[in-house]
Each structure stands twice: as structure tokens, then as C-alpha cells.
Amino acid sequence: MTNIHPIHDRIVQRAEREIGNGHRAGVIWLTGLSGSGKSTIAAAVERELFTAGHFVVLLDGDNVRTGLCGDLGFSLEDRKENIRRIAETARLFVAAGAQVLCSFVSPTREIRAMAQDIIGAEDFYEVFVNTPLEVCEARDVKGLYAKARAGEIKGFTGIDSPYEAPENPFLDLKTAEQTVAASAQEVVRAIRNELTLQG
Ligand SMILES: Nc1ncnc2c1ncn2[C@@H]1O[C@H](COP(=O)(O)OS(=O)(=O)O)[C@@H](OP(=O)(O)O)[C@H]1O
Ligand SMILES: Nc1ncnc2c1ncn2[C@@H]1O[C@H](COP(=O)(O)OP(=O)(O)O)[C@@H](O)[C@H]1O
């Protein structure tokens, strides 16, 4: 950074914003295979927290890959750049006092470690949407597994591109064994416990 001199004392501080919002800021990072349930869970959590008056923001493929990351594909290099930009965006929202839900495949430990480094470990809560590949494939919500199996999509996560499960996630949601509501409640409860002003 040449000739860039941030002036921190001019801006409204994060702590002031958090007091105004009545809760702490942080990033809930949902990782899992396509079809594992990330978007469904994140949307339910967003709705519940918003209704309760939280400053909550959802970042997912629908609002990121169409704009900010619209130039990126699914090579490992592009996925890394995708996650880098998303993590930087999430960091800005945290500074603004938000509880940020990030819903991305984010397939490798290296990629997620980079996100954690950018955001800061103290503000990063990794949630493993832990759904076996067979279940995701049976769901095939968007018909993408069928296309990947037919060779119409190359480099599809879980088929011919890697997915590395988190080793020590903050939450491990076994969606094949519970309802959407139960999975979402686990996340809401964790946010309410961890991101209190006293916590
Ligand atoms: N090759 C390949 N591999 C995986 N996923 C693919 C691919 N091509 C398109 N899609 C669709 O893009 C969604 C994943 O985008 P992400 O931004 O979450 O991926 S990543 O974190 O950069 O790996 C993913 O959405 P979700 O199903 O919501 O996970 C897919 O619908
Ligand atoms: N416990 C659960 N949590 C989340 N989704 C579930 C659960 N049980 C079943 N599902 C279903 O699995 C599908 C997950 O799709 P989606 O949320 O788009 O996944 P992703 O965003 O990971 O690609 C949805 O059709 C959802 O209704």
C-alpha cells in the first residue's frame, strides 16, 4: 500500500455500532457441497435474525457471483479469488457491525483458512453443512450433478473437483438427519450465544 494512510479516528467505531445494534458482529461461514443445504439454512437464519431486529447480511452465489465475482469461474484459482473477495466484503460488513452469513462451497481447507485470515479468527465461525455426497446428488436441487455425471460440467465439486471437510468446525450440521428448521435453529442459537454484547 503506497501513499494510503487510513485515518481511523474519523470513522464511527465498530464497538459503537455494535452497541447501537444490540449485538456483536461476526461472520458465520457455511461450507459444504452443492445441494448440502447452505442456502436454505442461511435464508432461514437471515429471516429469523432480521425479524428479531439484528443487522444481518447474507452473501451467497446469487448476489456475489452475478456481480462482484461475475468474471470468475470454477477453477481452483478462480474459487480462491472468489472467496478472497467475499471474505474482504464480509470484513467490511463486520466493521459496520453486521452479522454476516456467507454461504459458499469454499471447497478446500486452504481457501477457508484464507477467509479466516482475512476476516480474523475471532470473528470467524465455520459451519460445516455436513451432507453426504449421495444425499446431495439424490436431492440434485439444480440438476447439476446429473450434468456433471454426464460430463456436461467439468470440475464439479465432489465429482471431479475436491471437497475437503472441515476438521474442527464450530458447528457440524448433519442435514440428512434433521429438518431444515432444526438445522437453522442450531445456527440461530449459536449466534445468539456467541455474538452477544457481553460475550
Ligand atoms: N463446477 C462447479 N462446482 C461447484 N459448483 C458449481 C460449479 N459450476 C456451477 N456451480 C454452481 O455454483 C455454486 C457454487 O459457487 P460458490 O461460489 O459457492 O463456489 S466456490 O466457493 O467458489 O467453490 C453452486 O451452488 P450451490 O449449489 O448453492 O452450492 C452450483 O450451483
Ligand atoms: N436439514 C436440512 N437443512 C438444509 N436443507 C435441507 C435439509 N433437509 C433437506 N434439505 C433440502 O436440501 C436442499 C438444499 O439445497 P440448497 O439449500 O440450495 O443447498 P446449497 O445452497 O448447499 O447448494 C433443499 O431442497 C432443502 O429443502
PDB file of C-alpha atoms and ligand atoms in Angstrom:
ATOM      1  CA  MET A   1       0.000   0.000   0.000  1.00  0.00           C
ATOM      2  CA  THR A   2       1.768   3.096  -1.236  1.00  0.00           C
ATOM      3  CA  ASN A   3       0.529   6.549  -0.212  1.00  0.00           C
ATOM      4  CA  ILE A   4      -2.556   5.136   1.502  1.00  0.00           C
ATOM      5  CA  HIS A   5      -2.978   6.415   5.033  1.00  0.00           C
ATOM      6  CA  PRO A   6      -6.105   5.208   6.816  1.00  0.00           C
ATOM      7  CA  ILE A   7      -7.451   7.678   9.378  1.00  0.00           C
ATOM      8  CA  HIS A   8      -9.179   5.509  11.935  1.00  0.00           C
ATOM      9  CA  ASP A   9     -10.245   8.152  14.433  1.00  0.00           C
ATOM     10  CA  ARG A  10     -12.588   9.834  11.938  1.00  0.00           C
ATOM     11  CA  ILE A  11     -14.885   6.903  11.492  1.00  0.00           C
ATOM     12  CA  VAL A  12     -17.657   5.596  13.679  1.00  0.00           C
ATOM     13  CA  GLN A  13     -16.135   2.724  15.613  1.00  0.00           C
ATOM     14  CA  ARG A  14     -17.338  -0.857  15.367  1.00  0.00           C
ATOM     15  CA  ALA A  15     -17.982  -1.009  19.117  1.00  0.00           C
ATOM     16  CA  GLU A  16     -20.335   1.982  18.894  1.00  0.00           C
ATOM     17  CA  ARG A  17     -22.205   0.332  16.065  1.00  0.00           C
ATOM     18  CA  GLU A  18     -22.476  -2.937  17.992  1.00  0.00           C
ATOM     19  CA  ILE A  19     -23.967  -1.146  20.979  1.00  0.00           C
ATOM     20  CA  GLY A  20     -26.451   0.570  18.654  1.00  0.00           C
ATOM     21  CA  ASN A  21     -27.386  -2.768  17.082  1.00  0.00           C
ATOM     22  CA  GLY A  22     -27.659  -4.551  20.424  1.00  0.00           C
ATOM     23  CA  HIS A  23     -25.409  -7.427  19.330  1.00  0.00           C
ATOM     24  CA  ARG A  24     -21.851  -8.218  18.286  1.00  0.00           C
ATOM     25  CA  ALA A  25     -20.768  -8.524  14.670  1.00  0.00           C
ATOM     26  CA  GLY A  26     -19.211 -11.626  13.121  1.00  0.00           C
ATOM     27  CA  VAL A  27     -19.134 -13.974  10.163  1.00  0.00           C
ATOM     28  CA  ILE A  28     -20.978 -17.282  10.043  1.00  0.00           C
ATOM     29  CA  TRP A  29     -19.252 -19.176   7.251  1.00  0.00           C
ATOM     30  CA  LEU A  30     -21.312 -22.035   5.826  1.00  0.00           C
ATOM     31  CA  THR A  31     -19.312 -24.547   3.781  1.00  0.00           C
ATOM     32  CA  GLY A  32     -20.497 -27.722   2.105  1.00  0.00           C
ATOM     33  CA  LEU A  33     -21.187 -29.465  -1.173  1.00  0.00           C
ATOM     34  CA  SER A  34     -23.635 -28.115  -3.724  1.00  0.00           C
ATOM     35  CA  GLY A  35     -27.075 -29.181  -2.522  1.00  0.00           C
ATOM     36  CA  SER A  36     -25.920 -29.715   1.052  1.00  0.00           C
ATOM     37  CA  GLY A  37     -28.336 -27.066   2.354  1.00  0.00           C
ATOM     38  CA  LYS A  38     -26.212 -23.936   2.779  1.00  0.00           C
ATOM     39  CA  SER A  39     -28.585 -21.509   1.045  1.00  0.00           C
ATOM     40  CA  THR A  40     -31.711 -22.971   2.623  1.00  0.00           C
ATOM     41  CA  ILE A  41     -30.272 -22.778   6.129  1.00  0.00           C
ATOM     42  CA  ALA A  42     -28.713 -19.332   5.620  1.00  0.00           C
ATOM     43  CA  ALA A  43     -32.010 -17.908   4.305  1.00  0.00           C
ATOM     44  CA  ALA A  44     -33.949 -19.266   7.297  1.00  0.00           C
ATOM     45  CA  VAL A  45     -31.374 -17.876   9.721  1.00  0.00           C
ATOM     46  CA  GLU A  46     -31.355 -14.497   7.972  1.00  0.00           C
ATOM     47  CA  ARG A  47     -35.143 -14.244   8.182  1.00  0.00           C
ATOM     48  CA  GLU A  48     -35.251 -15.150  11.873  1.00  0.00           C
ATOM     49  CA  LEU A  49     -32.459 -12.765  12.894  1.00  0.00           C
ATOM     50  CA  PHE A  50     -33.852  -9.930  10.765  1.00  0.00           C
ATOM     51  CA  THR A  51     -37.277 -10.393  12.328  1.00  0.00           C
ATOM     52  CA  ALA A  52     -35.617 -10.188  15.742  1.00  0.00           C
ATOM     53  CA  GLY A  53     -34.080  -6.832  14.767  1.00  0.00           C
ATOM     54  CA  HIS A  54     -30.498  -7.912  14.038  1.00  0.00           C
ATOM     55  CA  PHE A  55     -28.325  -6.206  11.421  1.00  0.00           C
ATOM     56  CA  VAL A  56     -27.832  -9.326   9.307  1.00  0.00           C
ATOM     57  CA  VAL A  57     -26.455  -9.691   5.771  1.00  0.00           C
ATOM     58  CA  LEU A  58     -26.440 -12.785   3.561  1.00  0.00           C
ATOM     59  CA  LEU A  59     -23.730 -13.251   0.954  1.00  0.00           C
ATOM     60  CA  ASP A  60     -24.236 -16.166  -1.427  1.00  0.00           C
ATOM     61  CA  GLY A  61     -23.710 -17.112  -5.050  1.00  0.00           C
ATOM     62  CA  ASP A  62     -26.915 -15.356  -6.096  1.00  0.00           C
ATOM     63  CA  ASN A  63     -25.753 -11.910  -5.026  1.00  0.00           C
ATOM     64  CA  VAL A  64     -21.985 -12.340  -5.429  1.00  0.00           C
ATOM     65  CA  ARG A  65     -21.291 -14.490  -8.481  1.00  0.00           C
ATOM     66  CA  THR A  66     -23.633 -12.313 -10.580  1.00  0.00           C
ATOM     67  CA  GLY A  67     -21.794  -9.074  -9.772  1.00  0.00           C
ATOM     68  CA  LEU A  68     -18.664  -8.701  -7.642  1.00  0.00           C
ATOM     69  CA  CYS A  69     -17.357 -12.094  -8.835  1.00  0.00           C
ATOM     70  CA  GLY A  70     -19.144 -12.275 -12.181  1.00  0.00           C
ATOM     71  CA  ASP A  71     -15.831 -12.617 -14.005  1.00  0.00           C
ATOM     72  CA  LEU A  72     -14.856 -15.804 -12.158  1.00  0.00           C
ATOM     73  CA  GLY A  73     -15.419 -19.473 -12.948  1.00  0.00           C
ATOM     74  CA  PHE A  74     -14.802 -22.679 -11.018  1.00  0.00           C
ATOM     75  CA  SER A  75     -11.113 -23.467 -11.456  1.00  0.00           C
ATOM     76  CA  LEU A  76      -9.405 -23.732  -8.060  1.00  0.00           C
ATOM     77  CA  GLU A  77      -7.675 -20.433  -8.795  1.00  0.00           C
ATOM     78  CA  ASP A  78     -10.972 -18.673  -9.547  1.00  0.00           C
ATOM     79  CA  ARG A  79     -12.647 -20.205  -6.494  1.00  0.00           C
ATOM     80  CA  LYS A  80      -9.798 -18.848  -4.377  1.00  0.00           C
ATOM     81  CA  GLU A  81     -10.218 -15.355  -5.821  1.00  0.00           C
ATOM     82  CA  ASN A  82     -13.999 -15.651  -5.348  1.00  0.00           C
ATOM     83  CA  ILE A  83     -13.550 -16.449  -1.670  1.00  0.00           C
ATOM     84  CA  ARG A  84     -10.887 -13.765  -1.214  1.00  0.00           C
ATOM     85  CA  ARG A  85     -13.242 -11.053  -2.478  1.00  0.00           C
ATOM     86  CA  ILE A  86     -16.131 -12.427  -0.430  1.00  0.00           C
ATOM     87  CA  ALA A  87     -14.020 -12.502   2.739  1.00  0.00           C
ATOM     88  CA  GLU A  88     -12.880  -8.921   2.167  1.00  0.00           C
ATOM     89  CA  THR A  89     -16.519  -7.908   1.694  1.00  0.00           C
ATOM     90  CA  ALA A  90     -17.574  -9.758   4.831  1.00  0.00           C
ATOM     91  CA  ARG A  91     -14.798  -7.979   6.737  1.00  0.00           C
ATOM     92  CA  LEU A  92     -16.196  -4.597   5.704  1.00  0.00           C
ATOM     93  CA  PHE A  93     -19.665  -5.597   6.875  1.00  0.00           C
ATOM     94  CA  VAL A  94     -18.250  -6.749  10.208  1.00  0.00           C
ATOM     95  CA  ALA A  95     -16.596  -3.351  10.636  1.00  0.00           C
ATOM     96  CA  ALA A  96     -20.057  -1.884  10.002  1.00  0.00           C
ATOM     97  CA  GLY A  97     -21.486  -4.025  12.828  1.00  0.00           C
ATOM     98  CA  ALA A  98     -23.238  -6.735  10.810  1.00  0.00           C
ATOM     99  CA  GLN A  99     -23.751 -10.410  11.416  1.00  0.00           C
ATOM    100  CA  VAL A 100     -22.725 -11.811   8.039  1.00  0.00           C
ATOM    101  CA  LEU A 101     -23.903 -15.166   6.733  1.00  0.00           C
ATOM    102  CA  CYS A 102     -21.584 -16.451   3.988  1.00  0.00           C
ATOM    103  CA  SER A 103     -22.916 -19.414   2.015  1.00  0.00           C
ATOM    104  CA  PHE A 104     -20.256 -20.786  -0.314  1.00  0.00           C
ATOM    105  CA  VAL A 105     -18.922 -24.208  -1.236  1.00  0.00           C
ATOM    106  CA  SER A 106     -15.434 -22.933  -0.300  1.00  0.00           C
ATOM    107  CA  PRO A 107     -14.096 -26.407  -1.014  1.00  0.00           C
ATOM    108  CA  THR A 108     -10.585 -26.578   0.415  1.00  0.00           C
ATOM    109  CA  ARG A 109      -9.066 -26.052   3.850  1.00  0.00           C
ATOM    110  CA  GLU A 110      -6.575 -23.637   2.320  1.00  0.00           C
ATOM    111  CA  ILE A 111      -9.356 -21.480   0.860  1.00  0.00           C
ATOM    112  CA  ARG A 112     -11.255 -21.395   4.164  1.00  0.00           C
ATOM    113  CA  ALA A 113      -8.066 -20.650   6.103  1.00  0.00           C
ATOM    114  CA  MET A 114      -7.509 -17.674   3.798  1.00  0.00           C
ATOM    115  CA  ALA A 115     -11.051 -16.451   4.509  1.00  0.00           C
ATOM    116  CA  GLN A 116     -10.434 -16.832   8.236  1.00  0.00           C
ATOM    117  CA  ASP A 117      -7.153 -14.910   7.982  1.00  0.00           C
ATOM    118  CA  ILE A 118      -8.802 -12.028   6.112  1.00  0.00           C
ATOM    119  CA  ILE A 119     -11.784 -11.832   8.462  1.00  0.00           C
ATOM    120  CA  GLY A 120      -9.831 -12.545  11.659  1.00  0.00           C
ATOM    121  CA  ALA A 121     -10.138 -15.767  13.664  1.00  0.00           C
ATOM    122  CA  GLU A 122     -12.052 -14.048  16.482  1.00  0.00           C
ATOM    123  CA  ASP A 123     -14.847 -13.050  14.080  1.00  0.00           C
ATOM    124  CA  PHE A 124     -14.995 -16.250  12.016  1.00  0.00           C
ATOM    125  CA  TYR A 125     -17.392 -19.111  12.825  1.00  0.00           C
ATOM    126  CA  GLU A 126     -17.125 -22.072  10.488  1.00  0.00           C
ATOM    127  CA  VAL A 127     -20.301 -24.083   9.974  1.00  0.00           C
ATOM    128  CA  PHE A 128     -19.983 -27.396   8.161  1.00  0.00           C
ATOM    129  CA  VAL A 129     -23.173 -28.213   6.301  1.00  0.00           C
ATOM    130  CA  ASN A 130     -22.367 -31.874   6.530  1.00  0.00           C
ATOM    131  CA  THR A 131     -24.372 -33.751   3.939  1.00  0.00           C
ATOM    132  CA  PRO A 132     -23.034 -36.881   2.231  1.00  0.00           C
ATOM    133  CA  LEU A 133     -22.422 -36.623  -1.499  1.00  0.00           C
ATOM    134  CA  GLU A 134     -25.027 -39.364  -2.171  1.00  0.00           C
ATOM    135  CA  VAL A 135     -27.684 -37.276  -0.413  1.00  0.00           C
ATOM    136  CA  CYS A 136     -26.733 -34.076  -2.276  1.00  0.00           C
ATOM    137  CA  GLU A 137     -26.762 -36.000  -5.523  1.00  0.00           C
ATOM    138  CA  ALA A 138     -30.162 -37.550  -4.779  1.00  0.00           C
ATOM    139  CA  ARG A 139     -31.523 -34.064  -3.991  1.00  0.00           C
ATOM    140  CA  ASP A 140     -29.920 -32.618  -7.135  1.00  0.00           C
ATOM    141  CA  VAL A 141     -31.774 -29.352  -6.498  1.00  0.00           C
ATOM    142  CA  LYS A 142     -30.459 -27.654  -9.654  1.00  0.00           C
ATOM    143  CA  GLY A 143     -29.862 -30.717 -11.843  1.00  0.00           C
ATOM    144  CA  LEU A 144     -26.121 -30.014 -11.792  1.00  0.00           C
ATOM    145  CA  TYR A 145     -24.998 -33.437 -10.522  1.00  0.00           C
ATOM    146  CA  ALA A 146     -26.743 -35.124 -13.458  1.00  0.00           C
ATOM    147  CA  LYS A 147     -24.943 -32.755 -15.812  1.00  0.00           C
ATOM    148  CA  ALA A 148     -21.605 -33.334 -14.063  1.00  0.00           C
ATOM    149  CA  ARG A 149     -22.051 -37.128 -14.248  1.00  0.00           C
ATOM    150  CA  ALA A 150     -22.901 -36.767 -17.939  1.00  0.00           C
ATOM    151  CA  GLY A 151     -19.678 -34.798 -18.443  1.00  0.00           C
ATOM    152  CA  GLU A 152     -21.568 -31.617 -19.346  1.00  0.00           C
ATOM    153  CA  ILE A 153     -19.986 -29.729 -16.415  1.00  0.00           C
ATOM    154  CA  LYS A 154     -16.274 -30.172 -15.764  1.00  0.00           C
ATOM    155  CA  GLY A 155     -14.655 -29.652 -12.381  1.00  0.00           C
ATOM    156  CA  PHE A 156     -17.819 -30.087 -10.324  1.00  0.00           C
ATOM    157  CA  THR A 157     -17.215 -30.199  -6.578  1.00  0.00           C
ATOM    158  CA  GLY A 158     -17.445 -33.728  -5.197  1.00  0.00           C
ATOM    159  CA  ILE A 159     -17.412 -35.306  -8.662  1.00  0.00           C
ATOM    160  CA  ASP A 160     -14.187 -34.251 -10.371  1.00  0.00           C
ATOM    161  CA  SER A 161     -13.098 -31.371  -8.151  1.00  0.00           C
ATOM    162  CA  PRO A 162     -12.140 -31.782  -4.488  1.00  0.00           C
ATOM    163  CA  TYR A 163     -14.129 -31.040  -1.343  1.00  0.00           C
ATOM    164  CA  GLU A 164     -12.173 -31.184   1.921  1.00  0.00           C
ATOM    165  CA  ALA A 165     -14.366 -31.418   5.012  1.00  0.00           C
ATOM    166  CA  PRO A 166     -13.533 -29.026   7.871  1.00  0.00           C
ATOM    167  CA  GLU A 167     -11.520 -30.721  10.613  1.00  0.00           C
ATOM    168  CA  ASN A 168     -12.794 -28.788  13.595  1.00  0.00           C
ATOM    169  CA  PRO A 169     -15.856 -26.734  12.638  1.00  0.00           C
ATOM    170  CA  PHE A 170     -17.677 -24.527  15.115  1.00  0.00           C
ATOM    171  CA  LEU A 171     -20.892 -26.312  14.117  1.00  0.00           C
ATOM    172  CA  ASP A 172     -21.417 -29.587  12.287  1.00  0.00           C
ATOM    173  CA  LEU A 173     -24.909 -29.798  10.798  1.00  0.00           C
ATOM    174  CA  LYS A 174     -25.935 -33.281   9.689  1.00  0.00           C
ATOM    175  CA  THR A 175     -28.749 -32.231   7.396  1.00  0.00           C
ATOM    176  CA  ALA A 176     -29.608 -35.764   6.282  1.00  0.00           C
ATOM    177  CA  GLU A 177     -30.662 -36.460   9.868  1.00  0.00           C
ATOM    178  CA  GLN A 178     -32.599 -33.307  10.733  1.00  0.00           C
ATOM    179  CA  THR A 179     -35.172 -30.884   9.357  1.00  0.00           C
ATOM    180  CA  VAL A 180     -34.318 -27.518   7.834  1.00  0.00           C
ATOM    181  CA  ALA A 181     -35.866 -25.828  10.870  1.00  0.00           C
ATOM    182  CA  ALA A 182     -33.681 -27.844  13.262  1.00  0.00           C
ATOM    183  CA  SER A 183     -30.505 -27.053  11.301  1.00  0.00           C
ATOM    184  CA  ALA A 184     -31.384 -23.342  11.184  1.00  0.00           C
ATOM    185  CA  GLN A 185     -32.154 -23.314  14.904  1.00  0.00           C
ATOM    186  CA  GLU A 186     -28.689 -24.690  15.706  1.00  0.00           C
ATOM    187  CA  VAL A 187     -27.155 -21.733  13.864  1.00  0.00           C
ATOM    188  CA  VAL A 188     -29.505 -19.149  15.389  1.00  0.00           C
ATOM    189  CA  ARG A 189     -28.817 -20.489  18.892  1.00  0.00           C
ATOM    190  CA  ALA A 190     -25.053 -20.354  18.326  1.00  0.00           C
ATOM    191  CA  ILE A 191     -25.241 -16.759  17.068  1.00  0.00           C
ATOM    192  CA  ARG A 192     -27.388 -15.712  19.998  1.00  0.00           C
ATOM    193  CA  ASN A 193     -24.930 -17.337  22.426  1.00  0.00           C
ATOM    194  CA  GLU A 194     -21.675 -16.193  20.839  1.00  0.00           C
ATOM    195  CA  LEU A 195     -22.490 -12.779  19.427  1.00  0.00           C
ATOM    196  CA  THR A 196     -23.983 -11.130  22.498  1.00  0.00           C
ATOM    197  CA  LEU A 197     -22.582  -7.798  23.634  1.00  0.00           C
ATOM    198  CA  GLN A 198     -21.308  -9.373  26.866  1.00  0.00           C
ATOM    199  CA  GLY A 199     -19.815 -12.448  25.147  1.00  0.00           C
TER     200      GLY A 199
HETATM  201  N1  LIG B   1     -18.038 -26.717 -11.194  1.00  0.00           N
HETATM  202  C1  LIG B   1     -18.850 -26.343 -10.189  1.00  0.00           C
HETATM  203  N2  LIG B   1     -18.590 -26.783  -8.923  1.00  0.00           N
HETATM  204  C2  LIG B   1     -19.399 -26.407  -7.918  1.00  0.00           C
HETATM  205  N3  LIG B   1     -20.485 -25.605  -8.048  1.00  0.00           N
HETATM  206  C3  LIG B   1     -20.773 -25.139  -9.301  1.00  0.00           C
HETATM  207  C4  LIG B   1     -19.970 -25.492 -10.408  1.00  0.00           C
HETATM  208  N4  LIG B   1     -20.496 -24.881 -11.515  1.00  0.00           N
HETATM  209  C5  LIG B   1     -21.567 -24.200 -11.119  1.00  0.00           C
HETATM  210  N5  LIG B   1     -21.747 -24.345  -9.784  1.00  0.00           N
HETATM  211  C6  LIG B   1     -22.802 -23.649  -9.025  1.00  0.00           C
HETATM  212  O1  LIG B   1     -22.121 -22.605  -8.313  1.00  0.00           O
HETATM  213  C7  LIG B   1     -22.338 -22.692  -6.923  1.00  0.00           C
HETATM  214  C8  LIG B   1     -21.025 -22.716  -6.125  1.00  0.00           C
HETATM  215  O2  LIG B   1     -20.485 -21.412  -6.119  1.00  0.00           O
HETATM  216  P1  LIG B   1     -19.551 -20.948  -4.919  1.00  0.00           P
HETATM  217  O3  LIG B   1     -19.227 -19.520  -5.168  1.00  0.00           O
HETATM  218  O4  LIG B   1     -20.190 -21.304  -3.631  1.00  0.00           O
HETATM  219  O5  LIG B   1     -18.271 -21.884  -5.150  1.00  0.00           O
HETATM  220  S1  LIG B   1     -16.800 -21.750  -4.540  1.00  0.00           S
HETATM  221  O6  LIG B   1     -16.931 -21.447  -3.119  1.00  0.00           O
HETATM  222  O7  LIG B   1     -16.130 -20.639  -5.264  1.00  0.00           O
HETATM  223  O8  LIG B   1     -16.161 -23.055  -4.796  1.00  0.00           O
HETATM  224  C9  LIG B   1     -23.083 -23.979  -6.666  1.00  0.00           C
HETATM  225  O9  LIG B   1     -24.172 -23.518  -5.918  1.00  0.00           O
HETATM  226  P2  LIG B   1     -24.707 -24.230  -4.604  1.00  0.00           P
HETATM  227  O10 LIG B   1     -25.458 -25.378  -5.194  1.00  0.00           O
HETATM  228  O11 LIG B   1     -25.573 -23.205  -3.986  1.00  0.00           O
HETATM  229  O12 LIG B   1     -23.581 -24.632  -3.723  1.00  0.00           O
HETATM  230  C10 LIG B   1     -23.529 -24.508  -8.014  1.00  0.00           C
HETATM  231  O13 LIG B   1     -24.896 -24.257  -8.183  1.00  0.00           O
HETATM  232  N1  LIG B   2     -31.742 -30.108   7.375  1.00  0.00           N
HETATM  233  C1  LIG B   2     -31.692 -29.527   6.159  1.00  0.00           C
HETATM  234  N2  LIG B   2     -31.009 -28.361   6.024  1.00  0.00           N
HETATM  235  C2  LIG B   2     -30.935 -27.761   4.804  1.00  0.00           C
HETATM  236  N3  LIG B   2     -31.517 -28.224   3.673  1.00  0.00           N
HETATM  237  C3  LIG B   2     -32.205 -29.394   3.757  1.00  0.00           C
HETATM  238  C4  LIG B   2     -32.322 -30.096   4.994  1.00  0.00           C
HETATM  239  N4  LIG B   2     -33.059 -31.192   4.786  1.00  0.00           N
HETATM  240  C5  LIG B   2     -33.386 -31.165   3.478  1.00  0.00           C
HETATM  241  N5  LIG B   2     -32.905 -30.093   2.850  1.00  0.00           N
HETATM  242  C6  LIG B   2     -33.119 -29.747   1.418  1.00  0.00           C
HETATM  243  O1  LIG B   2     -31.875 -29.814   0.725  1.00  0.00           O
HETATM  244  C7  LIG B   2     -31.842 -28.864  -0.337  1.00  0.00           C
HETATM  245  C8  LIG B   2     -30.596 -27.994  -0.162  1.00  0.00           C
HETATM  246  O2  LIG B   2     -30.478 -27.094  -1.259  1.00  0.00           O
HETATM  247  P1  LIG B   2     -29.672 -25.724  -1.145  1.00  0.00           P
HETATM  248  O3  LIG B   2     -30.055 -25.016   0.114  1.00  0.00           O
HETATM  249  O4  LIG B   2     -29.848 -24.995  -2.434  1.00  0.00           O
HETATM  250  O5  LIG B   2     -28.172 -26.248  -0.988  1.00  0.00           O
HETATM  251  P2  LIG B   2     -26.795 -25.458  -1.291  1.00  0.00           P
HETATM  252  O6  LIG B   2     -27.051 -23.995  -1.076  1.00  0.00           O
HETATM  253  O7  LIG B   2     -25.823 -26.040  -0.309  1.00  0.00           O
HETATM  254  O8  LIG B   2     -26.455 -25.786  -2.715  1.00  0.00           O
HETATM  255  C9  LIG B   2     -33.132 -28.049  -0.264  1.00  0.00           C
HETATM  256  O9  LIG B   2     -34.059 -28.587  -1.199  1.00  0.00           O
HETATM  257  C10 LIG B   2     -33.612 -28.318   1.178  1.00  0.00           C
HETATM  258  O10 LIG B   2     -35.020 -28.238   1.318  1.00  0.00           O
END
